[in-house]
Coordinates of C-alpha atoms and ligand atoms in Angstrom, one line a residue:
M151 CA 5.6 3.1 -20.6
K152 CA 7.2 0.0 -21.3
K153 CA 10.9 1.1 -20.8
R154 CA 9.8 3.1 -17.7
L155 CA 8.4 -0.2 -16.0
K156 CA 11.6 -1.9 -17.4
S157 CA 13.6 0.1 -16.0
V158 CA 12.0 0.4 -12.5
K159 CA 11.8 -3.4 -12.5
D160 CA 15.2 -3.5 -13.1
R161 CA 16.2 -1.2 -10.5
I162 CA 14.2 -3.2 -7.8
Q163 CA 16.0 -6.3 -8.9
R164 CA 19.2 -4.3 -8.3
A165 CA 18.2 -3.2 -5.5
A166 CA 17.1 -6.7 -4.1
D167 CA 20.1 -8.5 -5.4
G168 CA 22.7 -5.6 -3.4
C169 CA 21.1 -6.7 0.1
G170 CA 20.7 -10.3 -0.9
R171 CA 17.2 -10.5 -1.0
D172 CA 14.9 -12.6 -3.5
P173 CA 13.6 -10.2 -5.8
E174 CA 10.3 -12.3 -6.1
S175 CA 10.0 -10.9 -2.2
V176 CA 9.7 -7.6 -3.5
R177 CA 6.2 -6.8 -5.2
L178 CA 5.5 -3.5 -7.2
V179 CA 2.5 -1.7 -6.9
A180 CA 1.9 0.9 -9.9
V181 CA 0.0 3.6 -8.5
S182 CA -2.2 5.1 -11.3
K183 CA -4.2 7.9 -9.1
T184 CA -4.9 10.5 -11.2
M185 CA -4.2 8.6 -14.4
S186 CA -6.7 7.8 -17.2
V187 CA -8.1 4.8 -17.9
D188 CA -5.9 4.4 -21.2
R189 CA -2.9 5.1 -19.3
V190 CA -3.7 2.1 -16.8
R191 CA -4.6 -0.1 -19.5
E192 CA -1.2 0.8 -21.4
A193 CA 0.8 0.0 -17.8
I194 CA -1.1 -3.2 -18.0
E195 CA -0.4 -3.9 -20.9
A196 CA 3.3 -3.5 -20.2
G197 CA 3.1 -6.0 -17.8
V198 CA 2.0 -4.3 -14.4
T199 CA -0.1 -6.4 -12.2
I200 CA -0.9 -4.8 -9.3
L201 CA -2.5 -1.1 -9.1
G202 CA -2.7 1.2 -6.4
E203 CA -5.5 4.0 -5.9
N204 CA -6.1 6.6 -3.7
Y205 CA -9.4 7.9 -4.5
I206 CA -12.6 5.5 -4.3
Q207 CA -14.8 7.1 -7.1
E208 CA -11.8 7.2 -9.5
A209 CA -10.8 4.1 -8.7
R210 CA -14.4 2.9 -9.4
E211 CA -14.6 3.9 -12.7
K212 CA -11.3 2.5 -13.7
I213 CA -11.7 -1.1 -11.7
S214 CA -15.2 -1.5 -14.1
E215 CA -13.6 -0.5 -17.4
L216 CA -10.8 -2.6 -16.9
S217 CA -12.5 -5.7 -15.3
S218 CA -11.5 -8.0 -18.1
Y219 CA -7.8 -7.8 -17.0
P220 CA -6.6 -10.2 -14.0
V221 CA -4.8 -7.5 -12.3
S222 CA -5.4 -6.8 -8.4
W223 CA -6.3 -3.2 -7.0
H224 CA -4.7 -2.3 -3.9
F225 CA -6.4 1.0 -1.8
I226 CA -3.5 2.9 -0.9
G227 CA -5.1 6.3 0.1
H228 CA -6.8 7.3 3.1
L229 CA -10.2 5.8 3.6
Q230 CA -13.3 7.4 5.2
T231 CA -15.4 5.2 7.2
N232 CA -18.5 5.9 4.6
K233 CA -16.5 4.4 2.1
A234 CA -15.7 1.2 3.3
K235 CA -18.5 -0.6 1.7
Y236 CA -17.2 0.3 -1.5
A237 CA -13.5 -0.3 -0.8
V238 CA -14.2 -4.2 0.3
K239 CA -16.0 -4.5 -3.4
L240 CA -13.1 -3.3 -5.1
F241 CA -9.7 -4.1 -3.3
D242 CA -7.5 -7.2 -2.5
L243 CA -5.4 -5.0 -0.2
I244 CA -6.3 -2.2 1.8
H245 CA -3.1 -0.5 2.7
S246 CA -4.2 2.0 5.0
V247 CA -6.5 1.2 8.0
D248 CA -5.2 3.4 10.9
S249 CA -8.2 3.0 13.6
L250 CA -10.5 0.7 15.1
R251 CA -13.3 2.5 14.0
L252 CA -12.4 2.1 10.0
A253 CA -11.2 -1.9 10.6
R254 CA -15.0 -2.3 12.5
E255 CA -16.9 -1.0 9.4
L256 CA -14.7 -2.7 7.0
N257 CA -15.0 -5.9 8.9
K258 CA -18.8 -5.5 8.7
Q259 CA -19.1 -4.6 4.7
A260 CA -16.8 -7.5 4.0
G261 CA -19.1 -9.7 6.0
K262 CA -22.0 -8.4 4.0
I263 CA -20.5 -9.8 0.8
D264 CA -19.1 -13.0 2.3
K265 CA -15.5 -11.7 1.8
V266 CA -12.1 -11.7 4.0
Q267 CA -10.9 -8.4 3.1
E268 CA -6.7 -8.5 3.4
I269 CA -5.6 -5.0 5.4
L270 CA -2.4 -3.5 6.5
I271 CA -2.1 -1.2 9.3
Q272 CA -0.6 2.1 8.4
V273 CA 1.5 3.5 11.1
N274 CA 2.5 7.3 11.9
I275 CA 6.2 6.5 12.6
G276 CA 7.4 10.1 12.6
E277 CA 4.3 11.0 14.7
E278 CA 3.6 14.1 12.6
A279 CA 0.0 15.5 13.6
S280 CA -0.9 16.4 9.9
K281 CA -0.3 12.7 8.6
S282 CA -2.8 9.6 9.2
G283 CA -1.8 6.2 10.7
A284 CA -1.9 4.8 14.0
A285 CA 0.5 6.2 16.6
V286 CA 3.3 3.7 17.1
K287 CA 2.2 3.4 21.1
D288 CA -1.5 2.2 20.0
L289 CA -0.2 0.0 17.4
Q290 CA -0.4 -3.3 19.6
D291 CA -3.6 -2.7 21.2
L292 CA -5.3 -2.2 17.9
I293 CA -3.5 -5.2 16.3
K294 CA -5.4 -6.9 19.1
E295 CA -8.6 -5.9 18.7
V296 CA -8.6 -6.2 15.1
G297 CA -7.0 -9.2 14.8
P298 CA -10.4 -11.6 16.2
L299 CA -12.3 -9.9 13.3
E300 CA -13.6 -12.4 11.2
N301 CA -13.8 -10.6 7.9
L302 CA -10.4 -9.1 7.8
S303 CA -6.7 -10.4 7.5
V304 CA -4.1 -8.3 8.8
R305 CA -1.0 -9.0 6.7
G306 CA 1.3 -6.5 8.0
L307 CA 2.2 -2.8 8.0
M308 CA 2.7 0.4 5.9
I309 CA 4.1 3.7 6.0
I310 CA 4.4 7.0 4.3
P311 CA 7.3 8.6 5.8
P312 CA 8.1 12.2 6.0
F313 CA 8.6 13.3 2.5
Y314 CA 12.4 13.9 2.0
N315 CA 14.4 14.4 -1.0
A316 CA 17.3 12.3 0.2
P317 CA 16.5 8.6 0.7
E318 CA 19.0 8.5 3.3
K319 CA 16.9 10.9 5.7
V320 CA 14.0 8.3 5.0
R321 CA 16.2 5.2 5.6
P322 CA 15.7 5.5 9.6
F323 CA 11.9 5.3 8.8
F324 CA 11.8 2.4 7.2
S325 CA 14.2 0.6 9.3
A326 CA 12.0 1.8 12.4
L327 CA 8.9 0.2 10.8
R328 CA 11.0 -3.0 10.2
E329 CA 12.3 -3.4 13.8
L330 CA 8.8 -2.5 14.8
R331 CA 7.2 -5.0 12.8
D332 CA 10.0 -7.5 14.0
Q333 CA 9.3 -6.7 17.8
I334 CA 5.3 -7.2 17.6
R335 CA 5.6 -10.2 15.3
E336 CA 6.1 -12.6 18.2
S337 CA 3.0 -11.2 20.2
V338 CA 0.0 -10.5 17.4
P339 CA -2.5 -12.9 17.6
P340 CA -2.1 -16.5 15.8
N341 CA -4.2 -15.0 12.7
V342 CA -2.7 -12.2 12.1
G343 CA 0.2 -12.1 9.6
M344 CA 3.0 -9.7 9.8
D345 CA 5.1 -10.2 6.8
E346 CA 4.1 -7.2 4.7
L347 CA 6.1 -4.0 4.8
S348 CA 4.5 -1.6 2.1
M349 CA 7.0 1.4 2.2
G350 CA 8.9 3.1 -0.6
M351 CA 7.9 5.5 -3.6
T352 CA 9.8 6.8 -6.8
G353 CA 11.9 8.7 -4.7
D354 CA 13.2 6.4 -2.2
F355 CA 12.0 2.7 -3.1
E356 CA 15.7 1.2 -3.3
T357 CA 16.4 1.7 0.4
A358 CA 13.1 0.8 1.2
I359 CA 14.0 -2.3 -0.2
E360 CA 17.3 -2.6 1.6
E361 CA 14.9 -1.9 4.6
G362 CA 13.0 -4.6 4.1
A363 CA 9.7 -3.5 1.5
T364 CA 7.7 -6.3 0.6
L365 CA 5.4 -3.6 -1.5
V366 CA 6.6 -0.6 -3.0
R367 CA 4.6 2.0 -3.9
I368 CA 5.8 3.6 -7.6
G369 CA 3.7 6.2 -9.6
T370 CA 5.9 8.7 -11.0
A371 CA 8.7 6.3 -12.2
I372 CA 6.0 4.5 -13.9
F373 CA 3.5 7.1 -15.4
G374 CA 5.6 10.3 -15.4
K375 CA 4.6 13.5 -13.3
R376 CA 1.4 13.9 -12.6
K377 CA -0.5 16.7 -13.6
T378 CA -2.5 17.2 -10.3
P379 CA -0.4 18.0 -7.2
A380 CA 0.7 15.2 -5.7
D381 CA -0.7 13.5 -2.5
Ligands
PLP15 C1 1.2 8.8 -4.8 C2 1.4 8.0 -3.9 C3 2.3 6.7 -4.1 C4 3.6 6.8 -5.2 O1 4.2 8.1 -5.0 P1 5.3 8.5 -6.3 O2 6.3 9.2 -5.7 O3 4.5 8.8 -7.4 O4 5.7 7.3 -7.0 C5 2.9 5.9 -3.3 N1 2.2 5.8 -2.0 C6 1.1 6.6 -1.4 C7 0.2 6.3 -0.4 C8 1.1 7.8 -2.7 O5 -0.4 8.3 -2.1

């Protein structure tokens, strides 16, 4: 694990150096879905500081068992509205907010625990019917509505591009997200941040960094292959 983590960190550094970015501007989210508490502990002891989880129930158990570690937990999976009350208690950043309904529920639940919940808006850049994410055409309206919600703080955008093995095929989706971010940046409400771009996974994170990623979500390259089917 130590070796794999070091190799991932070296690759992040090289990708950032290669395009003139500060490597510190790219944060590594170690995606620990399906991994046992012991594996996650191992990753933390090897130096991981942000964990990404996809399922509320699974994350709850891990977070409670590993609560003595000063790490940050991010939610990166699809979030059902009825799980919002758990999500606000567990996660520092929720990457996958894609509807006003979900945002309103998160705002309500965060309010109950006196928290300002940081979120990203997940965008469906490929416009694929099967994937979640807000449609590009709805993004500005969504941000206009979410901006004023007092217990939410928008920090940027996230995508899960269509799966390709070739990073060069994914690059247009990454650059499209960055361009979209740059376009709307000037017109978002004052309390909405557009600095974060969550994009890039094991197969394509270097390309994502070249296109401006600030949060890369990496599972397999750190933990090895998952036993259950990837999603
Ligand atoms: C599983 C997952 C990842 C990590 O994928 P790897 O290919 O294992 O690096 C990243 N983002 C999301 C949303 C995921 O569900």
